[in-house]
Amino acid sequence: FSHRNINISLLIIMYQLKPEGEMPENLNNTRPRNIYGEPYEEVEINVDEEKGFYKCNDLNKHEINYLLKKGYKKTSRKSCFSNVKKYLVKPRFNEGISHFFLIMDIANYLISKDFDVKLFQTTHPDIIFKIYNEKIAIEIETGKNLKNNRKQLIEKVELLNENYDDWFFVLTNRNLNRKYSVYGRVVDKRYLKNYLEKLFLSKICLY
């Protein structure tokens, strides 16, 4: 028998020795206890480990500790859409936190507006969503392609022009906005929310 079973058995014996109708107070209190006799704290963890992106305010302390053990990193970032500044993120393979954060920040905003959003890591744009029948692409850039692989950047721009009804750059470093504007429209991330709201409205008016 375990200690717990022995304790319950003793309580039952005590109950049998007591006058009818009297019940030991702890008979129904069988929660596991620590060495000090205190009940263990109930732990609730309700997260998707594969999600990769969480606002810290949406998590309890147990969920935060669980995700940190699963490889998530704490980061303080300014969202394009809210005042939330503390996040837990787990970037995809071979991806920097700045690039991943901006993708997920934008994608979560679009999802909150009920758009069907697709994310890619290949030659496709980082973010694709639809407004009615129009395919809109968003390309997130850190400046690495401009500096180290301009040919790849040009090829990506050609793909965007050929395959999407509308598209634009959003940069992790807004100081590069002018340099990227040579290749396509650049939306400053500080004004991205306002730009998207106007884009939604303009497309809706067409249909």
mmCIF file of N, CA, C and O in Angstrom, residues 57-152:
data_model
loop_
_atom_site.group_PDB
_atom_site.id
_atom_site.type_symbol
_atom_site.label_atom_id
_atom_site.label_comp_id
_atom_site.label_asym_id
_atom_site.label_seq_id
_atom_site.Cartn_x
_atom_site.Cartn_y
_atom_site.Cartn_z
ATOM 1 N N ASN A 57 1.337 38.332 -21.482
ATOM 2 C CA ASN A 57 0.124 38.589 -20.670
ATOM 3 C C ASN A 57 -0.931 37.524 -20.863
ATOM 4 O O ASN A 57 -1.853 37.460 -20.070
ATOM 5 N N ASP A 58 -0.858 36.732 -21.933
ATOM 6 C CA ASP A 58 -1.864 35.691 -22.192
ATOM 7 C C ASP A 58 -1.517 34.361 -21.519
ATOM 8 O O ASP A 58 -2.260 33.391 -21.664
ATOM 9 N N LEU A 59 -0.380 34.327 -20.799
ATOM 10 C CA LEU A 59 0.093 33.070 -20.222
ATOM 11 C C LEU A 59 0.177 33.164 -18.707
ATOM 12 O O LEU A 59 0.439 34.239 -18.152
ATOM 13 N N ASN A 60 -0.027 32.023 -18.031
ATOM 14 C CA ASN A 60 0.265 31.999 -16.599
ATOM 15 C C ASN A 60 1.726 31.598 -16.398
ATOM 16 O O ASN A 60 2.419 31.221 -17.346
ATOM 17 N N LYS A 61 2.193 31.668 -15.151
ATOM 18 C CA LYS A 61 3.624 31.445 -14.894
ATOM 19 C C LYS A 61 4.050 30.011 -15.241
ATOM 20 O O LYS A 61 5.187 29.782 -15.669
ATOM 21 N N HIS A 62 3.131 29.060 -15.077
ATOM 22 C CA HIS A 62 3.464 27.673 -15.396
ATOM 23 C C HIS A 62 3.629 27.483 -16.905
ATOM 24 O O HIS A 62 4.511 26.758 -17.362
ATOM 25 N N GLU A 63 2.762 28.145 -17.673
ATOM 26 C CA GLU A 63 2.854 28.056 -19.131
ATOM 27 C C GLU A 63 4.130 28.714 -19.634
ATOM 28 O O GLU A 63 4.792 28.201 -20.550
ATOM 29 N N ILE A 64 4.506 29.836 -19.031
ATOM 30 C CA ILE A 64 5.752 30.514 -19.413
ATOM 31 C C ILE A 64 6.950 29.606 -19.147
ATOM 32 O O ILE A 64 7.818 29.423 -20.014
ATOM 33 N N ASN A 65 7.004 29.024 -17.964
ATOM 34 C CA ASN A 65 8.129 28.132 -17.628
ATOM 35 C C ASN A 65 8.162 26.911 -18.545
ATOM 36 O O ASN A 65 9.232 26.462 -18.956
ATOM 37 N N TYR A 66 6.992 26.371 -18.860
ATOM 38 C CA TYR A 66 6.911 25.209 -19.752
ATOM 39 C C TYR A 66 7.470 25.556 -21.137
ATOM 40 O O TYR A 66 8.281 24.799 -21.701
ATOM 41 N N LEU A 67 7.057 26.707 -21.685
ATOM 42 C CA LEU A 67 7.505 27.093 -23.027
ATOM 43 C C LEU A 67 9.001 27.421 -23.042
ATOM 44 O O LEU A 67 9.694 27.114 -24.024
ATOM 45 N N LEU A 68 9.498 28.023 -21.979
ATOM 46 C CA LEU A 68 10.946 28.298 -21.902
ATOM 47 C C LEU A 68 11.747 27.006 -21.940
ATOM 48 O O LEU A 68 12.802 26.930 -22.576
ATOM 49 N N LYS A 69 11.238 25.975 -21.289
ATOM 50 C CA LYS A 69 11.910 24.678 -21.311
ATOM 51 C C LYS A 69 11.852 24.020 -22.685
ATOM 52 O O LYS A 69 12.662 23.159 -23.008
ATOM 53 N N LYS A 70 10.861 24.445 -23.502
ATOM 54 C CA LYS A 70 10.703 23.900 -24.855
ATOM 55 C C LYS A 70 11.468 24.727 -25.898
ATOM 56 O O LYS A 70 11.284 24.535 -27.103
ATOM 57 N N GLY A 71 12.306 25.645 -25.451
ATOM 58 C CA GLY A 71 13.155 26.376 -26.385
ATOM 59 C C GLY A 71 12.672 27.763 -26.758
ATOM 60 O O GLY A 71 13.297 28.440 -27.586
ATOM 61 N N TYR A 72 11.599 28.222 -26.152
ATOM 62 C CA TYR A 72 11.134 29.586 -26.415
ATOM 63 C C TYR A 72 12.082 30.592 -25.766
ATOM 64 O O TYR A 72 12.759 30.290 -24.784
ATOM 65 N N LYS A 73 12.092 31.814 -26.321
ATOM 66 C CA LYS A 73 12.917 32.891 -25.788
ATOM 67 C C LYS A 73 12.028 34.066 -25.394
ATOM 68 O O LYS A 73 11.077 34.402 -26.095
ATOM 69 N N LYS A 74 12.360 34.710 -24.281
ATOM 70 C CA LYS A 74 11.666 35.934 -23.902
ATOM 71 C C LYS A 74 12.249 37.088 -24.699
ATOM 72 O O LYS A 74 13.470 37.188 -24.867
ATOM 73 N N THR A 75 11.384 37.965 -25.188
ATOM 74 C CA THR A 75 11.864 39.118 -25.931
ATOM 75 C C THR A 75 10.949 40.306 -25.684
ATOM 76 O O THR A 75 9.741 40.143 -25.502
ATOM 77 N N SER A 76 11.541 41.473 -25.650
ATOM 78 C CA SER A 76 10.773 42.712 -25.519
ATOM 79 C C SER A 76 10.779 43.409 -26.868
ATOM 80 O O SER A 76 11.840 43.794 -27.369
ATOM 81 N N ARG A 77 9.598 43.547 -27.455
ATOM 82 C CA ARG A 77 9.462 44.129 -28.795
ATOM 83 C C ARG A 77 8.258 45.054 -28.828
ATOM 84 O O ARG A 77 7.307 44.868 -28.082
ATOM 85 N N LYS A 78 8.293 46.000 -29.740
ATOM 86 C CA LYS A 78 7.145 46.884 -29.933
ATOM 87 C C LYS A 78 6.291 46.341 -31.066
ATOM 88 O O LYS A 78 6.732 46.247 -32.200
ATOM 89 N N SER A 79 5.078 45.964 -30.737
ATOM 90 C CA SER A 79 4.146 45.478 -31.753
ATOM 91 C C SER A 79 3.724 46.623 -32.668
ATOM 92 O O SER A 79 3.681 47.789 -32.266
ATOM 93 N N CYS A 80 3.382 46.271 -33.909
ATOM 94 C CA CYS A 80 2.847 47.261 -34.853
ATOM 95 C C CYS A 80 1.394 47.595 -34.551
ATOM 96 O O CYS A 80 0.851 48.552 -35.107
ATOM 97 N N PHE A 81 0.757 46.820 -33.664
ATOM 98 C CA PHE A 81 -0.696 46.929 -33.513
ATOM 99 C C PHE A 81 -1.178 47.099 -32.072
ATOM 100 O O PHE A 81 -2.371 47.282 -31.851
ATOM 101 N N SER A 82 -0.296 47.022 -31.088
ATOM 102 C CA SER A 82 -0.733 47.152 -29.703
ATOM 103 C C SER A 82 0.428 47.640 -28.854
ATOM 104 O O SER A 82 1.549 47.813 -29.333
ATOM 105 N N ASN A 83 0.147 47.849 -27.566
ATOM 106 C CA ASN A 83 1.182 48.298 -26.637
ATOM 107 C C ASN A 83 1.872 47.142 -25.916
ATOM 108 O O ASN A 83 2.696 47.374 -25.035
ATOM 109 N N VAL A 84 1.502 45.915 -26.283
ATOM 110 C CA VAL A 84 2.144 44.749 -25.654
ATOM 111 C C VAL A 84 3.629 44.734 -26.018
ATOM 112 O O VAL A 84 3.998 44.937 -27.168
ATOM 113 N N LYS A 85 4.475 44.504 -25.034
ATOM 114 C CA LYS A 85 5.916 44.583 -25.286
ATOM 115 C C LYS A 85 6.692 43.315 -24.939
ATOM 116 O O LYS A 85 7.829 43.155 -25.361
ATOM 117 N N LYS A 86 6.084 42.421 -24.171
ATOM 118 C CA LYS A 86 6.821 41.222 -23.755
ATOM 119 C C LYS A 86 6.204 39.985 -24.410
ATOM 120 O O LYS A 86 4.995 39.768 -24.320
ATOM 121 N N TYR A 87 7.065 39.180 -25.033
ATOM 122 C CA TYR A 87 6.616 38.023 -25.798
ATOM 123 C C TYR A 87 7.501 36.823 -25.513
ATOM 124 O O TYR A 87 8.651 36.954 -25.083
ATOM 125 N N LEU A 88 6.945 35.648 -25.808
ATOM 126 C CA LEU A 88 7.736 34.423 -25.890
ATOM 127 C C LEU A 88 7.711 33.971 -27.340
ATOM 128 O O LEU A 88 6.625 33.846 -27.930
ATOM 129 N N VAL A 89 8.876 33.745 -27.914
ATOM 130 C CA VAL A 89 8.940 33.358 -29.320
ATOM 131 C C VAL A 89 9.884 32.185 -29.509
ATOM 132 O O VAL A 89 10.834 32.000 -28.745
ATOM 133 N N LYS A 90 9.590 31.415 -30.538
ATOM 134 C CA LYS A 90 10.470 30.305 -30.924
ATOM 135 C C LYS A 90 10.594 30.353 -32.445
ATOM 136 O O LYS A 90 9.792 29.749 -33.162
ATOM 137 N N PRO A 91 11.583 31.097 -32.958
ATOM 138 C CA PRO A 91 11.741 31.224 -34.407
ATOM 139 C C PRO A 91 11.921 29.880 -35.103
ATOM 140 O O PRO A 91 12.391 28.903 -34.498
ATOM 141 N N ARG A 92 11.527 29.859 -36.357
ATOM 142 C CA ARG A 92 11.695 28.659 -37.161
ATOM 143 C C ARG A 92 13.183 28.452 -37.455
ATOM 144 O O ARG A 92 14.001 29.317 -37.187
ATOM 145 N N PHE A 93 13.518 27.318 -38.028
ATOM 146 C CA PHE A 93 14.917 26.961 -38.266
ATOM 147 C C PHE A 93 15.647 28.046 -39.051
ATOM 148 O O PHE A 93 15.164 28.541 -40.071
ATOM 149 N N ASN A 94 16.807 28.432 -38.545
ATOM 150 C CA ASN A 94 17.696 29.365 -39.234
ATOM 151 C C ASN A 94 17.035 30.731 -39.476
ATOM 152 O O ASN A 94 17.248 31.362 -40.513
ATOM 153 N N GLU A 95 16.242 31.192 -38.517
ATOM 154 C CA GLU A 95 15.548 32.468 -38.666
ATOM 155 C C GLU A 95 15.802 33.330 -37.430
ATOM 156 O O GLU A 95 15.747 32.854 -36.294
ATOM 157 N N GLY A 96 16.090 34.620 -37.664
ATOM 158 C CA GLY A 96 16.333 35.536 -36.558
ATOM 159 C C GLY A 96 15.045 35.937 -35.856
ATOM 160 O O GLY A 96 13.954 35.890 -36.438
ATOM 161 N N ILE A 97 15.184 36.367 -34.601
ATOM 162 C CA ILE A 97 14.017 36.752 -33.813
ATOM 163 C C ILE A 97 13.309 37.962 -34.424
ATOM 164 O O ILE A 97 12.079 38.007 -34.478
ATOM 165 N N SER A 98 14.049 38.954 -34.902
ATOM 166 C CA SER A 98 13.426 40.178 -35.453
ATOM 167 C C SER A 98 12.547 39.859 -36.650
ATOM 168 O O SER A 98 11.424 40.368 -36.773
ATOM 169 N N HIS A 99 13.052 39.028 -37.549
ATOM 170 C CA HIS A 99 12.305 38.646 -38.750
ATOM 171 C C HIS A 99 11.063 37.845 -38.368
ATOM 172 O O HIS A 99 9.947 38.131 -38.821
ATOM 173 N N PHE A 100 11.239 36.852 -37.497
ATOM 174 C CA PHE A 100 10.128 36.000 -37.085
ATOM 175 C C PHE A 100 9.069 36.797 -36.323
ATOM 176 O O PHE A 100 7.867 36.628 -36.553
ATOM 177 N N PHE A 101 9.516 37.670 -35.417
ATOM 178 C CA PHE A 101 8.563 38.447 -34.629
ATOM 179 C C PHE A 101 7.671 39.308 -35.521
ATOM 180 O O PHE A 101 6.451 39.355 -35.338
ATOM 181 N N LEU A 102 8.262 39.984 -36.480
ATOM 182 C CA LEU A 102 7.476 40.875 -37.339
ATOM 183 C C LEU A 102 6.477 40.084 -38.191
ATOM 184 O O LEU A 102 5.321 40.498 -38.359
ATOM 185 N N ILE A 103 6.892 38.935 -38.690
ATOM 186 C CA ILE A 103 5.971 38.073 -39.438
ATOM 187 C C ILE A 103 4.777 37.676 -38.567
ATOM 188 O O ILE A 103 3.619 37.813 -38.965
ATOM 189 N N MET A 104 5.049 37.189 -37.376
ATOM 190 C CA MET A 104 3.989 36.696 -36.507
ATOM 191 C C MET A 104 3.115 37.826 -35.981
ATOM 192 O O MET A 104 1.894 37.656 -35.795
ATOM 193 N N ASP A 105 3.697 38.964 -35.739
ATOM 194 C CA ASP A 105 2.927 40.132 -35.285
ATOM 195 C C ASP A 105 1.894 40.530 -36.339
ATOM 196 O O ASP A 105 0.710 40.740 -36.037
ATOM 197 N N ILE A 106 2.329 40.590 -37.597
ATOM 198 C CA ILE A 106 1.426 40.953 -38.699
ATOM 199 C C ILE A 106 0.414 39.845 -38.951
ATOM 200 O O ILE A 106 -0.788 40.107 -39.123
ATOM 201 N N ALA A 107 0.886 38.599 -38.978
ATOM 202 C CA ALA A 107 -0.015 37.471 -39.258
ATOM 203 C C ALA A 107 -1.130 37.377 -38.219
ATOM 204 O O ALA A 107 -2.297 37.162 -38.568
ATOM 205 N N ASN A 108 -0.790 37.542 -36.952
ATOM 206 C CA ASN A 108 -1.806 37.461 -35.897
ATOM 207 C C ASN A 108 -2.823 38.592 -36.012
ATOM 208 O O ASN A 108 -4.015 38.392 -35.731
ATOM 209 N N TYR A 109 -2.378 39.752 -36.421
ATOM 210 C CA TYR A 109 -3.316 40.868 -36.629
ATOM 211 C C TYR A 109 -4.281 40.543 -37.773
ATOM 212 O O TYR A 109 -5.495 40.745 -37.652
ATOM 213 N N LEU A 110 -3.756 40.030 -38.873
ATOM 214 C CA LEU A 110 -4.607 39.684 -40.021
ATOM 215 C C LEU A 110 -5.602 38.579 -39.652
ATOM 216 O O LEU A 110 -6.775 38.627 -40.035
ATOM 217 N N ILE A 111 -5.132 37.597 -38.898
ATOM 218 C CA ILE A 111 -6.019 36.508 -38.461
ATOM 219 C C ILE A 111 -7.140 37.061 -37.573
ATOM 220 O O ILE A 111 -8.286 36.626 -37.656
ATOM 221 N N SER A 112 -6.803 38.038 -36.730
ATOM 222 C CA SER A 112 -7.816 38.644 -35.856
ATOM 223 C C SER A 112 -8.897 39.369 -36.655
ATOM 224 O O SER A 112 -9.995 39.603 -36.155
ATOM 225 N N LYS A 113 -8.576 39.721 -37.903
ATOM 226 C CA LYS A 113 -9.540 40.384 -38.789
ATOM 227 C C LYS A 113 -10.230 39.374 -39.710
ATOM 228 O O LYS A 113 -10.884 39.750 -40.683
ATOM 229 N N ASP A 114 -10.038 38.097 -39.409
ATOM 230 C CA ASP A 114 -10.704 36.993 -40.121
ATOM 231 C C ASP A 114 -10.203 36.770 -41.541
ATOM 232 O O ASP A 114 -10.935 36.243 -42.389
ATOM 233 N N PHE A 115 -8.967 37.144 -41.810
ATOM 234 C CA PHE A 115 -8.382 36.837 -43.110
ATOM 235 C C PHE A 115 -7.733 35.451 -43.064
ATOM 236 O O PHE A 115 -7.220 35.029 -42.027
ATOM 237 N N ASP A 116 -7.754 34.788 -44.200
ATOM 238 C CA ASP A 116 -7.066 33.504 -44.347
ATOM 239 C C ASP A 116 -5.601 33.800 -44.636
ATOM 240 O O ASP A 116 -5.272 34.353 -45.688
ATOM 241 N N VAL A 117 -4.731 33.455 -43.719
ATOM 242 C CA VAL A 117 -3.320 33.843 -43.810
ATOM 243 C C VAL A 117 -2.449 32.612 -44.008
ATOM 244 O O VAL A 117 -2.627 31.594 -43.338
ATOM 245 N N LYS A 118 -1.496 32.730 -44.920
ATOM 246 C CA LYS A 118 -0.533 31.647 -45.154
ATOM 247 C C LYS A 118 0.873 32.207 -44.947
ATOM 248 O O LYS A 118 1.195 33.304 -45.411
ATOM 249 N N LEU A 119 1.710 31.415 -44.281
ATOM 250 C CA LEU A 119 3.091 31.807 -44.009
ATOM 251 C C LEU A 119 4.042 30.851 -44.717
ATOM 252 O O LEU A 119 3.791 29.654 -44.777
ATOM 253 N N PHE A 120 5.146 31.419 -45.223
ATOM 254 C CA PHE A 120 6.111 30.606 -45.975
ATOM 255 C C PHE A 120 7.538 30.945 -45.543
ATOM 256 O O PHE A 120 7.824 32.031 -45.046
ATOM 257 N N GLN A 121 8.428 29.995 -45.801
ATOM 258 C CA GLN A 121 9.857 30.197 -45.563
ATOM 259 C C GLN A 121 10.690 29.996 -46.822
ATOM 260 O O GLN A 121 11.908 30.105 -46.771
ATOM 261 N N THR A 122 10.052 29.717 -47.916
ATOM 262 C CA THR A 122 10.792 29.381 -49.145
ATOM 263 C C THR A 122 10.871 30.603 -50.060
ATOM 264 O O THR A 122 10.976 31.723 -49.597
ATOM 265 N N THR A 123 10.809 30.372 -51.364
ATOM 266 C CA THR A 123 10.869 31.478 -52.316
ATOM 267 C C THR A 123 9.560 32.265 -52.355
ATOM 268 O O THR A 123 9.503 33.336 -52.948
ATOM 269 N N HIS A 124 8.511 31.718 -51.729
ATOM 270 C CA HIS A 124 7.249 32.453 -51.650
ATOM 271 C C HIS A 124 7.396 33.636 -50.693
ATOM 272 O O HIS A 124 8.317 33.679 -49.870
ATOM 273 N N PRO A 125 6.476 34.596 -50.767
ATOM 274 C CA PRO A 125 6.502 35.707 -49.808
ATOM 275 C C PRO A 125 6.318 35.201 -48.379
ATOM 276 O O PRO A 125 5.788 34.112 -48.151
ATOM 277 N N ASP A 126 6.737 36.010 -47.424
ATOM 278 C CA ASP A 126 6.616 35.609 -46.023
ATOM 279 C C ASP A 126 5.157 35.460 -45.603
ATOM 280 O O ASP A 126 4.812 34.542 -44.868
ATOM 281 N N ILE A 127 4.303 36.384 -46.054
ATOM 282 C CA ILE A 127 2.889 36.381 -45.670
ATOM 283 C C ILE A 127 2.026 36.556 -46.920
ATOM 284 O O ILE A 127 2.292 37.441 -47.737
ATOM 285 N N ILE A 128 1.008 35.721 -47.045
ATOM 286 C CA ILE A 128 0.033 35.857 -48.132
ATOM 287 C C ILE A 128 -1.362 35.827 -47.518
ATOM 288 O O ILE A 128 -1.648 34.995 -46.658
ATOM 289 N N PHE A 129 -2.212 36.750 -47.945
ATOM 290 C CA PHE A 129 -3.611 36.703 -47.533
ATOM 291 C C PHE A 129 -4.476 37.221 -48.674
ATOM 292 O O PHE A 129 -3.971 37.814 -49.631
ATOM 293 N N LYS A 130 -5.764 36.969 -48.576
ATOM 294 C CA LYS A 130 -6.697 37.353 -49.641
ATOM 295 C C LYS A 130 -7.708 38.371 -49.148
ATOM 296 O O LYS A 130 -8.207 38.276 -48.035
ATOM 297 N N ILE A 131 -7.993 39.340 -50.004
ATOM 298 C CA ILE A 131 -9.133 40.228 -49.808
ATOM 299 C C ILE A 131 -10.052 39.992 -50.999
ATOM 300 O O ILE A 131 -9.714 40.359 -52.122
ATOM 301 N N TYR A 132 -11.164 39.330 -50.752
ATOM 302 C CA TYR A 132 -12.038 38.859 -51.822
ATOM 303 C C TYR A 132 -11.214 37.978 -52.764
ATOM 304 O O TYR A 132 -10.638 37.000 -52.352
ATOM 305 N N ASN A 133 -11.076 38.347 -54.036
ATOM 306 C CA ASN A 133 -10.340 37.493 -54.974
ATOM 307 C C ASN A 133 -8.903 37.951 -55.194
ATOM 308 O O ASN A 133 -8.202 37.392 -56.032
ATOM 309 N N GLU A 134 -8.482 38.949 -54.467
ATOM 310 C CA GLU A 134 -7.138 39.495 -54.674
ATOM 311 C C GLU A 134 -6.140 38.874 -53.700
ATOM 312 O O GLU A 134 -6.372 38.802 -52.495
ATOM 313 N N LYS A 135 -5.018 38.434 -54.245
ATOM 314 C CA LYS A 135 -3.939 37.879 -53.432
ATOM 315 C C LYS A 135 -2.961 38.995 -53.064
ATOM 316 O O LYS A 135 -2.386 39.639 -53.940
ATOM 317 N N ILE A 136 -2.790 39.194 -51.746
ATOM 318 C CA ILE A 136 -1.892 40.232 -51.246
ATOM 319 C C ILE A 136 -0.698 39.557 -50.584
ATOM 320 O O ILE A 136 -0.850 38.608 -49.812
ATOM 321 N N ALA A 137 0.492 40.039 -50.892
ATOM 322 C CA ALA A 137 1.712 39.474 -50.308
ATOM 323 C C ALA A 137 2.452 40.539 -49.500
ATOM 324 O O ALA A 137 2.472 41.716 -49.869
ATOM 325 N N ILE A 138 3.046 40.094 -48.406
ATOM 326 C CA ILE A 138 3.891 40.968 -47.588
ATOM 327 C C ILE A 138 5.250 40.307 -47.449
ATOM 328 O O ILE A 138 5.352 39.142 -47.043
ATOM 329 N N GLU A 139 6.268 41.030 -47.798
ATOM 330 C CA GLU A 139 7.636 40.520 -47.706
ATOM 331 C C GLU A 139 8.363 41.244 -46.575
ATOM 332 O O GLU A 139 8.485 42.471 -46.576
ATOM 333 N N ILE A 140 8.820 40.476 -45.591
ATOM 334 C CA ILE A 140 9.554 41.041 -44.460
ATOM 335 C C ILE A 140 11.050 40.975 -44.764
ATOM 336 O O ILE A 140 11.570 39.917 -45.119
ATOM 337 N N GLU A 141 11.722 42.098 -44.616
ATOM 338 C CA GLU A 141 13.152 42.144 -44.923
ATOM 339 C C GLU A 141 13.938 42.731 -43.757
ATOM 340 O O GLU A 141 13.494 43.684 -43.103
ATOM 341 N N THR A 142 15.106 42.141 -43.521
ATOM 342 C CA THR A 142 15.997 42.629 -42.458
ATOM 343 C C THR A 142 17.141 43.474 -43.009
ATOM 344 O O THR A 142 17.843 44.136 -42.245
ATOM 345 N N GLY A 143 17.342 43.410 -44.338
ATOM 346 C CA GLY A 143 18.459 44.120 -44.956
ATOM 347 C C GLY A 143 19.573 43.189 -45.397
ATOM 348 O O GLY A 143 20.487 43.590 -46.135
ATOM 349 N N LYS A 144 19.503 41.917 -44.995
ATOM 350 C CA LYS A 144 20.574 40.978 -45.357
ATOM 351 C C LYS A 144 20.632 40.734 -46.854
ATOM 352 O O LYS A 144 21.717 40.678 -47.442
ATOM 353 N N ASN A 145 19.466 40.563 -47.481
ATOM 354 C CA ASN A 145 19.469 40.315 -48.930
ATOM 355 C C ASN A 145 19.987 41.512 -49.702
ATOM 356 O O ASN A 145 20.701 41.364 -50.701
ATOM 357 N N LEU A 146 19.633 42.700 -49.260
ATOM 358 C CA LEU A 146 20.113 43.912 -49.931
ATOM 359 C C LEU A 146 21.631 44.013 -49.851
ATOM 360 O O LEU A 146 22.291 44.418 -50.820
ATOM 361 N N LYS A 147 22.181 43.591 -48.732
ATOM 362 C CA LYS A 147 23.616 43.700 -48.523
ATOM 363 C C LYS A 147 24.395 42.538 -49.136
ATOM 364 O O LYS A 147 25.442 42.744 -49.755
ATOM 365 N N ASN A 148 23.857 41.306 -48.979
ATOM 366 C CA ASN A 148 24.645 40.124 -49.320
ATOM 367 C C ASN A 148 24.176 39.362 -50.552
ATOM 368 O O ASN A 148 24.937 38.574 -51.107
ATOM 369 N N ASN A 149 22.927 39.568 -50.964
ATOM 370 C CA ASN A 149 22.393 38.764 -52.074
ATOM 371 C C ASN A 149 21.363 39.568 -52.853
ATOM 372 O O ASN A 149 20.179 39.237 -52.880
ATOM 373 N N ARG A 150 21.835 40.613 -53.523
ATOM 374 C CA ARG A 150 20.915 41.512 -54.231
ATOM 375 C C ARG A 150 20.228 40.806 -55.404
ATOM 376 O O ARG A 150 19.080 41.092 -55.724
ATOM 377 N N LYS A 151 20.911 39.849 -55.986
ATOM 378 C CA LYS A 151 20.313 39.095 -57.091
ATOM 379 C C LYS A 151 19.076 38.348 -56.625
ATOM 380 O O LYS A 151 18.041 38.341 -57.303
ATOM 381 N N GLN A 152 19.153 37.734 -55.458
ATOM 382 C CA GLN A 152 18.001 37.010 -54.906
ATOM 383 C C GLN A 152 16.857 37.964 -54.602
ATOM 384 O O GLN A 152 15.686 37.640 -54.818
#
